[in-house]
Coordinates of C-alpha atoms in Angstrom, one line a residue:
M1 CA 50.5 43.6 -10.3
K2 CA 47.2 44.6 -8.8
T3 CA 46.7 48.0 -7.2
V4 CA 45.8 48.3 -3.5
L5 CA 42.2 49.1 -4.6
E6 CA 42.0 46.1 -6.8
T7 CA 43.4 43.9 -4.0
R8 CA 40.9 45.3 -1.5
Q9 CA 38.1 44.6 -4.0
A10 CA 39.3 41.0 -4.4
W11 CA 39.2 40.6 -0.6
M12 CA 35.7 42.0 -0.4
R13 CA 34.5 39.6 -3.1
G14 CA 36.2 36.7 -1.3
L15 CA 34.9 37.5 2.1
F16 CA 31.4 38.4 0.9
P17 CA 30.5 36.5 -2.3
G18 CA 26.9 37.5 -1.8
G19 CA 27.6 41.1 -1.1
I20 CA 28.4 42.9 2.1
P21 CA 25.6 43.1 4.6
R22 CA 24.5 46.7 5.2
L23 CA 23.2 46.2 8.8
W24 CA 25.6 44.7 11.4
C25 CA 25.0 44.1 15.1
P26 CA 27.5 44.2 18.0
L27 CA 25.9 41.4 19.9
L28 CA 25.1 41.8 23.6
T29 CA 26.9 39.5 26.0
H30 CA 24.3 38.0 28.4
Y31 CA 25.1 36.8 31.9
G32 CA 23.4 34.5 34.4
P33 CA 22.6 35.2 38.0
D34 CA 26.2 34.3 39.0
G35 CA 27.7 36.6 36.5
A36 CA 28.9 33.9 34.2
I37 CA 28.3 34.3 30.4
D38 CA 25.0 32.8 29.5
F39 CA 25.5 31.2 26.1
D40 CA 21.9 29.8 26.0
R41 CA 20.5 33.2 26.5
M42 CA 22.8 34.6 23.8
E43 CA 21.7 31.9 21.3
A44 CA 18.1 32.7 22.0
H45 CA 18.8 36.4 21.3
L46 CA 20.5 35.5 18.1
D47 CA 17.5 33.4 17.0
A48 CA 15.3 36.4 17.5
I49 CA 17.4 38.9 15.4
S50 CA 19.1 36.7 12.9
P51 CA 16.3 36.9 10.3
W52 CA 17.4 40.5 9.7
I53 CA 21.1 40.4 10.6
A54 CA 23.8 38.7 8.6
G55 CA 26.9 40.3 10.2
Y56 CA 28.0 40.6 13.8
L57 CA 30.8 42.3 15.8
V58 CA 31.7 40.1 18.8
P59 CA 32.8 41.2 21.2
G60 CA 32.1 44.9 20.5
S61 CA 31.7 47.7 23.0
T62 CA 28.0 46.8 23.4
G63 CA 29.1 43.2 24.1
D64 CA 31.5 44.4 26.9
G65 CA 34.5 43.9 24.6
W66 CA 36.6 46.4 26.7
E67 CA 35.6 44.7 30.0
L68 CA 35.9 41.0 29.1
D69 CA 39.1 39.4 30.3
E70 CA 41.2 37.2 28.0
E71 CA 39.4 33.9 28.8
E72 CA 35.9 35.6 28.5
T73 CA 37.0 37.1 25.2
L74 CA 38.1 33.8 23.8
R75 CA 35.0 32.0 25.0
V76 CA 32.5 34.5 23.6
T77 CA 34.4 34.6 20.3
E78 CA 34.4 30.8 20.1
F79 CA 30.6 30.8 20.7
A80 CA 30.0 33.6 18.1
L81 CA 32.2 31.9 15.5
A82 CA 30.3 28.6 15.8
Q83 CA 27.0 30.5 15.5
A84 CA 28.2 32.5 12.5
R85 CA 29.2 29.3 10.7
R86 CA 25.9 27.6 11.5
R87 CA 23.8 30.5 10.4
G88 CA 25.9 31.4 7.3
A89 CA 26.6 34.8 8.8
R90 CA 29.9 36.8 8.9
L91 CA 31.7 37.8 12.1
L92 CA 33.9 40.8 12.8
I93 CA 36.0 39.7 15.8
G94 CA 36.6 42.5 18.3
V95 CA 40.1 42.9 19.6
L96 CA 39.3 45.8 21.9
R97 CA 42.4 46.7 24.0
G98 CA 44.0 50.1 24.7
K99 CA 47.6 49.2 24.2
T100 CA 49.1 47.8 21.0
E101 CA 50.9 45.0 22.8
D102 CA 47.7 43.9 24.5
V103 CA 45.9 43.9 21.1
Q104 CA 48.8 41.7 19.8
R105 CA 48.5 39.2 22.7
T106 CA 44.7 38.9 22.4
L107 CA 44.9 38.6 18.7
T108 CA 47.3 35.7 19.0
G109 CA 44.9 33.9 21.2
L110 CA 42.0 34.6 18.9
L111 CA 43.9 33.2 15.9
E112 CA 44.2 29.9 17.7
I113 CA 40.4 29.7 17.8
T114 CA 39.7 30.9 14.2
G115 CA 42.6 29.2 12.5
I116 CA 44.5 30.8 9.6
P117 CA 44.0 29.8 6.0
K118 CA 47.2 28.1 4.7
G119 CA 49.0 28.5 1.4
K120 CA 49.4 31.2 -1.2
A121 CA 46.3 30.9 -3.2
G122 CA 45.9 34.5 -4.2
E123 CA 44.1 37.3 -2.5
E124 CA 40.5 36.4 -3.4
K125 CA 40.9 32.7 -2.7
T126 CA 42.6 33.5 0.7
A127 CA 39.7 35.9 1.5
R128 CA 37.2 33.2 0.5
A129 CA 39.0 30.8 2.9
W130 CA 38.5 33.3 5.7
G131 CA 34.9 33.7 4.8
K132 CA 34.4 29.9 5.0
L133 CA 35.8 30.1 8.5
G134 CA 33.0 32.7 9.2
V135 CA 35.4 35.5 9.7
A136 CA 35.0 38.9 8.0
G137 CA 37.9 40.5 9.8
F138 CA 39.4 41.6 13.1
T139 CA 38.3 44.9 14.6
V140 CA 40.8 47.2 16.2
C141 CA 40.8 50.7 17.6
P142 CA 43.6 53.2 17.5
P143 CA 45.9 53.0 20.6
A144 CA 44.3 54.6 23.6
G145 CA 45.5 57.9 25.1
N146 CA 44.7 61.6 24.7
T147 CA 48.4 62.5 24.4
L148 CA 49.1 60.3 21.4
T149 CA 50.2 62.0 18.2
Q150 CA 49.0 60.8 14.8
A151 CA 52.4 59.4 14.3
D152 CA 52.0 57.3 17.4
I153 CA 48.6 56.1 16.3
E154 CA 49.8 55.2 12.8
V155 CA 52.8 53.2 14.2
G156 CA 50.5 51.3 16.6
L157 CA 47.9 50.4 14.0
S158 CA 50.6 49.5 11.4
A159 CA 52.1 47.0 13.9
I160 CA 48.7 45.2 13.8
L161 CA 48.1 45.6 10.1
D162 CA 51.5 44.2 9.3
R163 CA 50.1 40.8 10.3
G164 CA 48.2 40.8 7.0
L165 CA 44.8 39.9 8.5
P166 CA 41.5 41.2 7.2
T167 CA 40.8 44.2 9.4
A168 CA 38.1 46.7 10.4
L169 CA 39.3 50.0 11.9
Y170 CA 37.0 51.2 14.7
Q171 CA 36.8 54.9 15.7
L172 CA 35.6 55.2 19.3
P173 CA 37.2 58.3 21.0
Q174 CA 34.6 58.1 23.8
V175 CA 36.6 55.1 25.1
T176 CA 40.1 55.4 23.6
E177 CA 40.4 59.2 24.0
S178 CA 42.2 59.0 20.6
E179 CA 41.1 59.3 17.0
V180 CA 42.5 58.4 13.6
A181 CA 42.7 61.6 11.6
P182 CA 41.4 61.5 8.0
E183 CA 45.0 61.9 6.6
T184 CA 46.3 59.1 8.8
F185 CA 43.4 56.9 7.6
A186 CA 44.1 57.7 4.0
R187 CA 47.8 56.7 4.4
L188 CA 46.9 53.4 6.1
V189 CA 44.2 52.5 3.5
A190 CA 46.7 53.3 0.7
K191 CA 49.2 50.9 2.2
Y192 CA 47.1 48.1 3.6
P193 CA 44.6 46.5 1.2
R194 CA 43.3 44.2 3.8
I195 CA 41.6 47.1 5.6
V196 CA 38.1 46.3 4.4
F197 CA 35.9 48.0 7.0
F198 CA 35.7 51.2 8.9
K199 CA 33.3 51.8 11.8
D200 CA 32.8 55.2 13.2
S201 CA 30.9 55.6 16.5
S202 CA 32.3 59.0 17.4
G203 CA 29.3 60.9 16.1
G204 CA 31.8 63.4 14.5
D205 CA 32.0 61.5 11.2
R206 CA 35.3 63.2 10.4
I207 CA 36.7 60.6 8.1
A208 CA 33.5 59.9 6.2
A209 CA 32.9 63.6 5.7
S210 CA 36.5 64.3 4.6
D211 CA 37.8 64.6 1.1
V212 CA 40.5 62.0 1.6
D213 CA 40.5 58.9 -0.6
K214 CA 38.7 56.1 1.4
G215 CA 40.1 53.5 -1.0
G216 CA 36.9 51.6 -1.4
V217 CA 36.7 50.7 2.3
F218 CA 33.2 49.8 3.4
L219 CA 32.1 52.6 5.8
V220 CA 29.6 51.8 8.5
R221 CA 28.2 54.2 11.1
G222 CA 28.0 53.2 14.7
A223 CA 26.6 56.4 16.2
E224 CA 22.9 56.2 16.8
G225 CA 20.0 58.3 15.4
D226 CA 18.6 59.8 12.2
Y227 CA 19.5 56.6 10.4
A228 CA 17.9 57.2 7.0
R229 CA 19.8 60.3 6.2
W230 CA 23.2 58.7 6.6
L231 CA 22.9 56.2 3.8
R232 CA 24.2 56.6 0.3
E233 CA 20.7 56.6 -1.1
A234 CA 20.0 59.8 0.8
D235 CA 23.3 61.3 -0.4
G236 CA 24.7 60.3 3.0
L237 CA 28.2 59.4 4.0
Y238 CA 27.9 55.7 4.8
D239 CA 27.5 52.3 3.1
G240 CA 25.7 50.8 6.1
F241 CA 25.4 50.6 9.8
L242 CA 26.9 48.7 12.7
L243 CA 24.5 49.7 15.5
S244 CA 24.1 48.7 19.1
T245 CA 20.4 49.0 18.7
A246 CA 20.3 46.3 16.1
N247 CA 20.2 44.1 19.2
C248 CA 16.7 45.3 19.8
F249 CA 15.4 46.7 16.6
A250 CA 16.9 44.5 13.9
R251 CA 13.7 44.3 12.0
E252 CA 12.9 48.0 12.1
L253 CA 16.4 49.1 11.2
S254 CA 16.5 46.6 8.3
E255 CA 13.2 48.2 7.1
V256 CA 14.9 51.6 7.2
V257 CA 17.6 50.3 5.0
K258 CA 15.2 48.5 2.7
G259 CA 13.0 51.6 2.4
M260 CA 15.9 53.7 1.3
E261 CA 17.0 51.0 -1.2
T262 CA 13.5 50.8 -2.7
D263 CA 12.7 54.6 -2.9
D264 CA 10.2 54.3 0.0
E265 CA 12.0 57.2 1.7
R266 CA 8.9 58.5 3.5
T267 CA 8.3 55.3 5.3
A268 CA 12.1 54.9 6.1
V269 CA 12.3 58.4 7.5
A270 CA 9.2 58.1 9.6
L271 CA 10.5 54.8 11.1
S272 CA 13.9 56.3 11.6
R273 CA 12.5 59.2 13.5
R274 CA 10.5 56.9 15.8
L275 CA 13.5 54.8 16.5
T276 CA 15.6 57.9 17.1
E277 CA 13.2 59.3 19.6
T278 CA 12.9 56.0 21.5
I279 CA 16.7 55.5 21.7
N280 CA 17.5 59.0 22.7
E281 CA 15.0 58.7 25.6
V282 CA 16.3 55.3 26.8
F283 CA 20.0 56.5 26.5
T284 CA 19.0 59.4 28.7
I285 CA 17.4 57.1 31.3
V286 CA 20.4 54.9 31.7
K287 CA 22.9 57.7 32.0
V288 CA 22.6 57.5 35.8
L289 CA 24.0 54.0 35.9
R290 CA 27.6 53.8 37.3
W291 CA 28.4 50.5 35.7
G292 CA 28.9 49.4 32.1
N293 CA 28.4 51.8 29.2
A294 CA 25.4 53.6 27.7
F295 CA 25.3 51.3 24.6
T296 CA 25.2 48.2 26.6
N297 CA 22.9 49.4 29.4
A298 CA 20.3 51.0 27.0
N299 CA 20.1 47.9 24.9
K300 CA 20.0 45.5 27.8
A301 CA 17.2 47.5 29.3
M302 CA 15.2 47.4 26.1
D303 CA 16.0 43.8 25.3
H304 CA 14.6 42.8 28.7
F305 CA 11.1 43.6 27.5
L306 CA 11.7 42.3 23.9
A307 CA 12.7 39.0 25.5
F308 CA 10.2 38.6 28.3
G309 CA 7.3 40.8 27.1
P310 CA 5.4 43.7 28.7
A311 CA 5.1 41.9 32.0
A312 CA 8.8 41.3 32.4
D313 CA 9.9 41.3 36.0
V314 CA 11.6 44.7 36.6
D315 CA 13.0 43.5 40.0
R316 CA 15.1 40.9 38.3
G317 CA 16.7 42.9 35.6
P318 CA 19.5 41.9 33.2
M319 CA 22.9 41.3 34.7
L320 CA 25.8 43.5 33.6
H321 CA 29.5 42.4 33.4
S322 CA 30.0 44.2 36.8
K323 CA 27.6 41.6 38.3
E324 CA 25.1 44.4 39.0
R325 CA 21.6 44.2 37.7
I326 CA 19.9 47.1 35.9
P327 CA 17.6 48.6 38.6
G328 CA 13.8 48.3 38.5
D329 CA 13.2 52.0 38.2
I330 CA 15.4 52.2 35.0
L331 CA 13.5 49.2 33.5
A332 CA 10.1 50.6 34.4
A333 CA 11.0 53.9 32.7
T334 CA 12.3 52.0 29.7
R335 CA 9.0 50.1 29.4
K336 CA 7.0 53.3 29.3
V337 CA 9.2 54.6 26.5
L338 CA 8.8 51.4 24.4
R339 CA 5.0 51.4 25.0
R340 CA 4.6 55.1 24.1
H341 CA 6.5 54.6 20.8
A342 CA 4.6 51.3 20.0
L343 CA 7.7 49.2 20.3
L344 CA 6.7 47.1 23.2
P345 CA 6.0 43.6 21.9
V346 CA 2.8 41.7 22.8
K347 CA 4.9 38.7 23.6
G348 CA 8.6 38.4 24.2
Y349 CA 10.9 36.1 22.2
L350 CA 11.6 34.1 25.5
A351 CA 8.0 34.2 26.8

């Protein structure tokens, strides 16, 4: 009988026969003037970043995964799944709900879209069948609530994991007001071999920095900044990244990863520093917005210029899920930051 680690490794081989991508993107959800999801705009965005991105989280926090209703979640997932299959990419499907029963309900609807591989073909063959569907896993957060105990969190996550699906655990206390402790993570990983991913956007890095056995789970960092130092090649804590800013800087972030892989650390660190300064400034600019979240708002503000170029109309900014546009003063300030850091394109990908 295989150990949990051996079974997890079989799942990873099946899901990713060519190896696990080290840079993932939680794709933005774009909207038209009426607030409806604009799938043509999303496809154009994918065309622009897909040369450097082979894995996506849809819908993630950056893609309004917490705000989308059930129908919107299913529609955006159906779109992303078709795109992933066409492009040979892998999709982590976001099931971002605060209550376990809501996760279960949404997950049931999502499985009707993805389909479920049939039969008992063995772990690696089953994983390969999921991969052929374009699915790398289903992404869930711990149950939400700042009064939950670790026992509560473990029970809630176990109820999802008992379904036997390939799963990514997502640490996002900024939204959930709860956090999986390292010891809880270790127990779950030791029991459930189909936990293949762990994403931490907390900025605290408690699990990655802990001494608990991570069981071979692929660890990706979602918190922004100082990218080069977090990779294994720099004696960092993570195998890769799942970054909101991959929506805007897919090429640059892939160059950071490649630089670390090829011992070109000086170039990687310099680019990492330039990106960090840019992103910190833009995140500060969008803090005043009352709608959406900082990940979404910052990336939509930057993507506006990457799409339409330096002369992009700041008075018709990108639409948010709330059906509010990002204001012109926010966009004008963002353009100045991109220009100062030499990240403003000569021509946008939609121009």
